[in-house]
C-alpha cells in the first residue's frame, strides 16, 4: 500500500492540514490517539522546540499545554535528546535481566522521593497507579479504594470515575467510560477533597474494607485545588488508624513542583507514590515507589505475589531521558526559574483582571497556572469549580490560539510553564491575554 500523506504530496498550509485531518479521521476514530487531544479548532503539529510548537500551517504557538505536563525543560531539550541519541548508539530493548541505566533511574527516584525505599519502572501514569492500587489490595487484603471527586489517576477501571463530572453527577456514581466492570466501579468510593469528615465517615461505613486512599496531593486535573491546612496530615493519620495505605499520585506534582515531589514540600509521607510525566521530559517513563515492605510484594522479587510486568518497562531510551532530566533538576535552578515565571504569570493575570474588572480567579502553584472565570470564592473542592464559566474559559483560550498562545481549550485544564519559557514569553502572553480579555464578552 502506498501511503498517501499530505507530507508525501508536499502540501503545505491549510490544504495540508485538511488532508491530514481527513486522513487521520479515516484511519483513527476521531483522528486522535487520546480523546482529550481532540479540540476545536483542530491542530496538526509539524514541529516542537523549546517553549513552542509549530502547526502544519506554519503558525507558531508559545506552548503552555506541555503535552498535559511532561515537558518540564522544553520541547526537544538538547541535553535530553543528546542522552537519548547516545544510548541509541549502543543499546536498545533486550527485555531480560537489568541494564545499568534502569538501576541508575531507580536509585535517583529513591534518592529524590522522601517516602520511596524501592521503586519499579513502567511506561505510563495509568500503569503506575494500577500497580499501586493492586499492591495495596494485596498488602492489606482489602478490596476497596477511596478516591476524590475531580482527581484523575489514569484510564483503568480501578479509578476511572468521578473526574470532571457533570454537575448532576457529582455525589453520584459517575464512571468515566462504558465497558467498565461494575465491581471495579463500586469498589472505588468517592469523597470530597479537603473534607476530612467525609473521609472519616466513609472509612467508618466501610470499616476494615478500604485498602487505600489515593489522591493527587494537589488535584491538577481540575486546574489547581490546594490542600487545606491539615488535610493531608489528617488523611495520613486516618489511613494509618484505619489500616489503609495512603497513595500520593504525584504523576503531575512529582518532579514538576520539586525533585522530592509535593510530599517533600508538605512534609506528609504516603506509603506509596506514583510518578510519571515530567520525570523524562516527554519520554514515556513512570514509576511506582514506596515502602520496601510493600514494594517487596511484587513478583519481580522471588516469592512476591503481585504480578508486575511490561515489555517496555525500563526502556533504555526512556531511562536515558529520565536520567538527563533528573540530573538537570538536581541543583534547583530549573525549579527556581519555573516558580519565578509562574508567579510573574499569576501576578500579571491578576493585575489585568483587576484593571478590567473581570470577576475571575487566577489559581496555580509553581509552574502551573490557570484562570477560572467565576467570582472570587474559596476553592476547596470540585463543587466550587462548577461555578466556572466553562464556555468563557474555552472561548478565551481559542482567542489566545489566534494570537499564537496555546492553552488547551478544554474546561478546567491547567497551563504549565517549562524551563525554556522566558520572561519575554510570559510578558507576551500577558499582553495577548489582556487583548483577548478586553474583547471577551
Ligand atoms: C495525576 C495523574 N495520574 C495518572 C495519570 C495517568 O497517566 P498516563 O496518562 O501517563 O497514563 C495522569 C494523566 O494525566 C494524571 O494526571
PDB file of N, CA and C in Angstrom, residues 211-266:
ATOM      1  N   UNK A 211      -8.549  -0.609  51.249  1.00  0.00           N
ATOM      2  CA  UNK A 211      -7.128  -0.921  51.059  1.00  0.00           C
ATOM      3  C   UNK A 211      -6.295   0.359  51.027  1.00  0.00           C
ATOM      4  N   UNK A 212      -6.833   1.377  50.359  1.00  0.00           N
ATOM      5  CA  UNK A 212      -6.010   2.584  50.176  1.00  0.00           C
ATOM      6  C   UNK A 212      -6.860   3.818  49.921  1.00  0.00           C
ATOM      7  N   UNK A 213      -6.271   4.933  50.297  1.00  0.00           N
ATOM      8  CA  UNK A 213      -6.807   6.246  49.912  1.00  0.00           C
ATOM      9  C   UNK A 213      -5.830   6.787  48.876  1.00  0.00           C
ATOM     10  N   UNK A 214      -6.337   7.083  47.684  1.00  0.00           N
ATOM     11  CA  UNK A 214      -5.451   7.603  46.628  1.00  0.00           C
ATOM     12  C   UNK A 214      -5.875   9.028  46.295  1.00  0.00           C
ATOM     13  N   UNK A 215      -4.904   9.890  46.096  1.00  0.00           N
ATOM     14  CA  UNK A 215      -5.228  11.273  45.727  1.00  0.00           C
ATOM     15  C   UNK A 215      -4.065  11.938  45.009  1.00  0.00           C
ATOM     16  N   UNK A 216      -4.418  12.950  44.221  1.00  0.00           N
ATOM     17  CA  UNK A 216      -3.412  13.896  43.763  1.00  0.00           C
ATOM     18  C   UNK A 216      -3.256  14.872  44.933  1.00  0.00           C
ATOM     19  N   UNK A 217      -2.074  15.020  45.510  1.00  0.00           N
ATOM     20  CA  UNK A 217      -1.972  15.931  46.659  1.00  0.00           C
ATOM     21  C   UNK A 217      -2.406  17.355  46.316  1.00  0.00           C
ATOM     22  N   UNK A 218      -2.235  17.740  45.055  1.00  0.00           N
ATOM     23  CA  UNK A 218      -2.918  18.939  44.526  1.00  0.00           C
ATOM     24  C   UNK A 218      -3.705  18.451  43.308  1.00  0.00           C
ATOM     25  N   UNK A 219      -5.025  18.455  43.360  1.00  0.00           N
ATOM     26  CA  UNK A 219      -5.779  17.990  42.193  1.00  0.00           C
ATOM     27  C   UNK A 219      -5.589  18.923  40.987  1.00  0.00           C
ATOM     28  N   UNK A 220      -4.630  18.589  40.158  1.00  0.00           N
ATOM     29  CA  UNK A 220      -4.342  19.420  38.990  1.00  0.00           C
ATOM     30  C   UNK A 220      -5.166  19.024  37.776  1.00  0.00           C
ATOM     31  N   UNK A 221      -5.870  17.893  37.878  1.00  0.00           N
ATOM     32  CA  UNK A 221      -6.707  17.536  36.735  1.00  0.00           C
ATOM     33  C   UNK A 221      -7.953  18.390  36.646  1.00  0.00           C
ATOM     34  N   UNK A 222      -8.173  19.210  37.660  1.00  0.00           N
ATOM     35  CA  UNK A 222      -9.255  20.198  37.584  1.00  0.00           C
ATOM     36  C   UNK A 222      -8.646  21.593  37.768  1.00  0.00           C
ATOM     37  N   UNK A 223      -7.424  21.742  37.339  1.00  0.00           N
ATOM     38  CA  UNK A 223      -6.738  23.026  37.430  1.00  0.00           C
ATOM     39  C   UNK A 223      -5.779  23.023  38.588  1.00  0.00           C
ATOM     40  N   UNK A 224      -6.202  23.671  39.672  1.00  0.00           N
ATOM     41  CA  UNK A 224      -5.332  23.693  40.849  1.00  0.00           C
ATOM     42  C   UNK A 224      -6.177  23.934  42.097  1.00  0.00           C
ATOM     43  N   UNK A 225      -6.417  22.858  42.849  1.00  0.00           N
ATOM     44  CA  UNK A 225      -7.127  22.977  44.123  1.00  0.00           C
ATOM     45  C   UNK A 225      -6.119  22.631  45.213  1.00  0.00           C
ATOM     46  N   UNK A 226      -5.757  23.619  45.999  1.00  0.00           N
ATOM     47  CA  UNK A 226      -4.712  23.367  47.000  1.00  0.00           C
ATOM     48  C   UNK A 226      -5.288  22.643  48.213  1.00  0.00           C
ATOM     49  N   UNK A 227      -4.510  21.741  48.806  1.00  0.00           N
ATOM     50  CA  UNK A 227      -4.994  21.076  50.022  1.00  0.00           C
ATOM     51  C   UNK A 227      -5.063  22.083  51.158  1.00  0.00           C
ATOM     52  N   UNK A 228      -6.182  22.058  51.891  1.00  0.00           N
ATOM     53  CA  UNK A 228      -6.330  22.977  53.029  1.00  0.00           C
ATOM     54  C   UNK A 228      -5.358  22.561  54.124  1.00  0.00           C
ATOM     55  N   UNK A 229      -5.034  23.528  54.959  1.00  0.00           N
ATOM     56  CA  UNK A 229      -4.160  23.277  56.106  1.00  0.00           C
ATOM     57  C   UNK A 229      -4.652  22.026  56.865  1.00  0.00           C
ATOM     58  N   UNK A 230      -3.795  21.071  57.059  1.00  0.00           N
ATOM     59  CA  UNK A 230      -4.153  19.905  57.877  1.00  0.00           C
ATOM     60  C   UNK A 230      -4.834  18.771  57.121  1.00  0.00           C
ATOM     61  N   UNK A 231      -5.229  19.015  55.862  1.00  0.00           N
ATOM     62  CA  UNK A 231      -5.966  17.968  55.144  1.00  0.00           C
ATOM     63  C   UNK A 231      -5.082  16.742  54.876  1.00  0.00           C
ATOM     64  N   UNK A 232      -3.899  16.981  54.340  1.00  0.00           N
ATOM     65  CA  UNK A 232      -3.031  15.836  54.005  1.00  0.00           C
ATOM     66  C   UNK A 232      -2.561  15.131  55.276  1.00  0.00           C
ATOM     67  N   UNK A 233      -2.262  15.919  56.305  1.00  0.00           N
ATOM     68  CA  UNK A 233      -1.864  15.337  57.602  1.00  0.00           C
ATOM     69  C   UNK A 233      -3.011  14.485  58.151  1.00  0.00           C
ATOM     70  N   UNK A 234      -4.231  15.020  58.020  1.00  0.00           N
ATOM     71  CA  UNK A 234      -5.418  14.305  58.504  1.00  0.00           C
ATOM     72  C   UNK A 234      -5.594  12.979  57.772  1.00  0.00           C
ATOM     73  N   UNK A 235      -5.411  13.019  56.459  1.00  0.00           N
ATOM     74  CA  UNK A 235      -5.545  11.780  55.682  1.00  0.00           C
ATOM     75  C   UNK A 235      -4.498  10.766  56.126  1.00  0.00           C
ATOM     76  N   UNK A 236      -3.282  11.287  56.373  1.00  0.00           N
ATOM     77  CA  UNK A 236      -2.193  10.394  56.791  1.00  0.00           C
ATOM     78  C   UNK A 236      -2.587   9.662  58.073  1.00  0.00           C
ATOM     79  N   UNK A 237      -3.081  10.397  59.045  1.00  0.00           N
ATOM     80  CA  UNK A 237      -3.351   9.720  60.309  1.00  0.00           C
ATOM     81  C   UNK A 237      -4.602   8.852  60.203  1.00  0.00           C
ATOM     82  N   UNK A 238      -5.594   9.285  59.431  1.00  0.00           N
ATOM     83  CA  UNK A 238      -6.797   8.448  59.271  1.00  0.00           C
ATOM     84  C   UNK A 238      -6.467   7.137  58.572  1.00  0.00           C
ATOM     85  N   UNK A 239      -5.625   7.224  57.536  1.00  0.00           N
ATOM     86  CA  UNK A 239      -5.250   5.999  56.805  1.00  0.00           C
ATOM     87  C   UNK A 239      -4.529   5.046  57.752  1.00  0.00           C
ATOM     88  N   UNK A 240      -3.585   5.569  58.515  1.00  0.00           N
ATOM     89  CA  UNK A 240      -2.829   4.700  59.428  1.00  0.00           C
ATOM     90  C   UNK A 240      -3.763   4.064  60.450  1.00  0.00           C
ATOM     91  N   UNK A 241      -4.646   4.880  61.000  1.00  0.00           N
ATOM     92  CA  UNK A 241      -5.567   4.364  62.021  1.00  0.00           C
ATOM     93  C   UNK A 241      -6.488   3.284  61.467  1.00  0.00           C
ATOM     94  N   UNK A 242      -6.883   3.463  60.192  1.00  0.00           N
ATOM     95  CA  UNK A 242      -7.837   2.515  59.597  1.00  0.00           C
ATOM     96  C   UNK A 242      -7.129   1.290  59.015  1.00  0.00           C
ATOM     97  N   UNK A 243      -5.799   1.294  59.039  1.00  0.00           N
ATOM     98  CA  UNK A 243      -5.063   0.171  58.437  1.00  0.00           C
ATOM     99  C   UNK A 243      -5.093   0.218  56.913  1.00  0.00           C
ATOM    100  N   UNK A 244      -5.348   1.404  56.374  1.00  0.00           N
ATOM    101  CA  UNK A 244      -5.356   1.573  54.907  1.00  0.00           C
ATOM    102  C   UNK A 244      -4.045   2.230  54.492  1.00  0.00           C
ATOM    103  N   UNK A 245      -3.668   2.042  53.242  1.00  0.00           N
ATOM    104  CA  UNK A 245      -2.466   2.716  52.753  1.00  0.00           C
ATOM    105  C   UNK A 245      -2.837   4.086  52.185  1.00  0.00           C
ATOM    106  N   UNK A 246      -1.875   4.988  52.245  1.00  0.00           N
ATOM    107  CA  UNK A 246      -2.066   6.301  51.627  1.00  0.00           C
ATOM    108  C   UNK A 246      -1.210   6.347  50.362  1.00  0.00           C
ATOM    109  N   UNK A 247      -1.868   6.612  49.241  1.00  0.00           N
ATOM    110  CA  UNK A 247      -1.146   6.685  47.957  1.00  0.00           C
ATOM    111  C   UNK A 247      -1.200   8.114  47.444  1.00  0.00           C
ATOM    112  N   UNK A 248      -0.046   8.729  47.276  1.00  0.00           N
ATOM    113  CA  UNK A 248       0.014  10.026  46.610  1.00  0.00           C
ATOM    114  C   UNK A 248       0.263   9.772  45.129  1.00  0.00           C
ATOM    115  N   UNK A 249      -0.677  10.197  44.311  1.00  0.00           N
ATOM    116  CA  UNK A 249      -0.455  10.133  42.871  1.00  0.00           C
ATOM    117  C   UNK A 249       0.236  11.442  42.491  1.00  0.00           C
ATOM    118  N   UNK A 250       1.551  11.342  42.364  1.00  0.00           N
ATOM    119  CA  UNK A 250       2.361  12.542  42.059  1.00  0.00           C
ATOM    120  C   UNK A 250       2.785  12.543  40.589  1.00  0.00           C
ATOM    121  N   UNK A 251       1.924  11.962  39.750  1.00  0.00           N
ATOM    122  CA  UNK A 251       2.242  11.915  38.317  1.00  0.00           C
ATOM    123  C   UNK A 251       2.409  13.336  37.752  1.00  0.00           C
ATOM    124  N   UNK A 252       1.637  14.284  38.261  1.00  0.00           N
ATOM    125  CA  UNK A 252       1.833  15.676  37.822  1.00  0.00           C
ATOM    126  C   UNK A 252       2.770  16.418  38.778  1.00  0.00           C
ATOM    127  N   UNK A 253       2.466  16.339  40.064  1.00  0.00           N
ATOM    128  CA  UNK A 253       3.210  17.159  41.033  1.00  0.00           C
ATOM    129  C   UNK A 253       4.662  16.678  41.192  1.00  0.00           C
ATOM    130  N   UNK A 254       4.860  15.385  40.971  1.00  0.00           N
ATOM    131  CA  UNK A 254       6.152  14.705  41.179  1.00  0.00           C
ATOM    132  C   UNK A 254       7.360  15.573  40.960  1.00  0.00           C
ATOM    133  N   UNK A 255       7.810  15.670  39.774  1.00  0.00           N
ATOM    134  CA  UNK A 255       9.056  16.385  39.548  1.00  0.00           C
ATOM    135  C   UNK A 255       8.806  17.824  39.106  1.00  0.00           C
ATOM    136  N   UNK A 256       7.549  18.118  38.803  1.00  0.00           N
ATOM    137  CA  UNK A 256       7.256  19.488  38.363  1.00  0.00           C
ATOM    138  C   UNK A 256       7.344  20.481  39.523  1.00  0.00           C
ATOM    139  N   UNK A 257       6.877  20.098  40.695  1.00  0.00           N
ATOM    140  CA  UNK A 257       6.889  21.051  41.808  1.00  0.00           C
ATOM    141  C   UNK A 257       8.167  20.977  42.631  1.00  0.00           C
ATOM    142  N   UNK A 258       8.909  19.926  42.459  1.00  0.00           N
ATOM    143  CA  UNK A 258      10.150  19.783  43.211  1.00  0.00           C
ATOM    144  C   UNK A 258      10.687  18.385  42.995  1.00  0.00           C
ATOM    145  N   UNK A 259      11.963  18.239  43.185  1.00  0.00           N
ATOM    146  CA  UNK A 259      12.602  16.942  42.934  1.00  0.00           C
ATOM    147  C   UNK A 259      12.045  15.871  43.871  1.00  0.00           C
ATOM    148  N   UNK A 260      11.622  16.293  45.056  1.00  0.00           N
ATOM    149  CA  UNK A 260      11.083  15.328  46.024  1.00  0.00           C
ATOM    150  C   UNK A 260       9.574  15.238  45.988  1.00  0.00           C
ATOM    151  N   UNK A 261       8.964  15.794  44.951  1.00  0.00           N
ATOM    152  CA  UNK A 261       7.513  15.759  44.837  1.00  0.00           C
ATOM    153  C   UNK A 261       6.858  16.703  45.826  1.00  0.00           C
ATOM    154  N   UNK A 262       5.524  16.717  45.811  1.00  0.00           N
ATOM    155  CA  UNK A 262       4.830  17.604  46.737  1.00  0.00           C
ATOM    156  C   UNK A 262       4.953  17.092  48.171  1.00  0.00           C
ATOM    157  N   UNK A 263       5.227  15.795  48.330  1.00  0.00           N
ATOM    158  CA  UNK A 263       5.377  15.251  49.690  1.00  0.00           C
ATOM    159  C   UNK A 263       6.552  15.893  50.415  1.00  0.00           C
ATOM    160  N   UNK A 264       7.582  16.256  49.677  1.00  0.00           N
ATOM    161  CA  UNK A 264       8.712  16.921  50.319  1.00  0.00           C
ATOM    162  C   UNK A 264       8.304  18.329  50.758  1.00  0.00           C
ATOM    163  N   UNK A 265       7.475  18.960  49.961  1.00  0.00           N
ATOM    164  CA  UNK A 265       7.051  20.333  50.267  1.00  0.00           C
ATOM    165  C   UNK A 265       6.076  20.338  51.454  1.00  0.00           C
ATOM    166  N   UNK A 266       5.131  19.379  51.463  1.00  0.00           N
ATOM    167  CA  UNK A 266       4.104  19.409  52.517  1.00  0.00           C
ATOM    168  C   UNK A 266       4.525  18.617  53.751  1.00  0.00           C
TER     169      UNK A 266
END
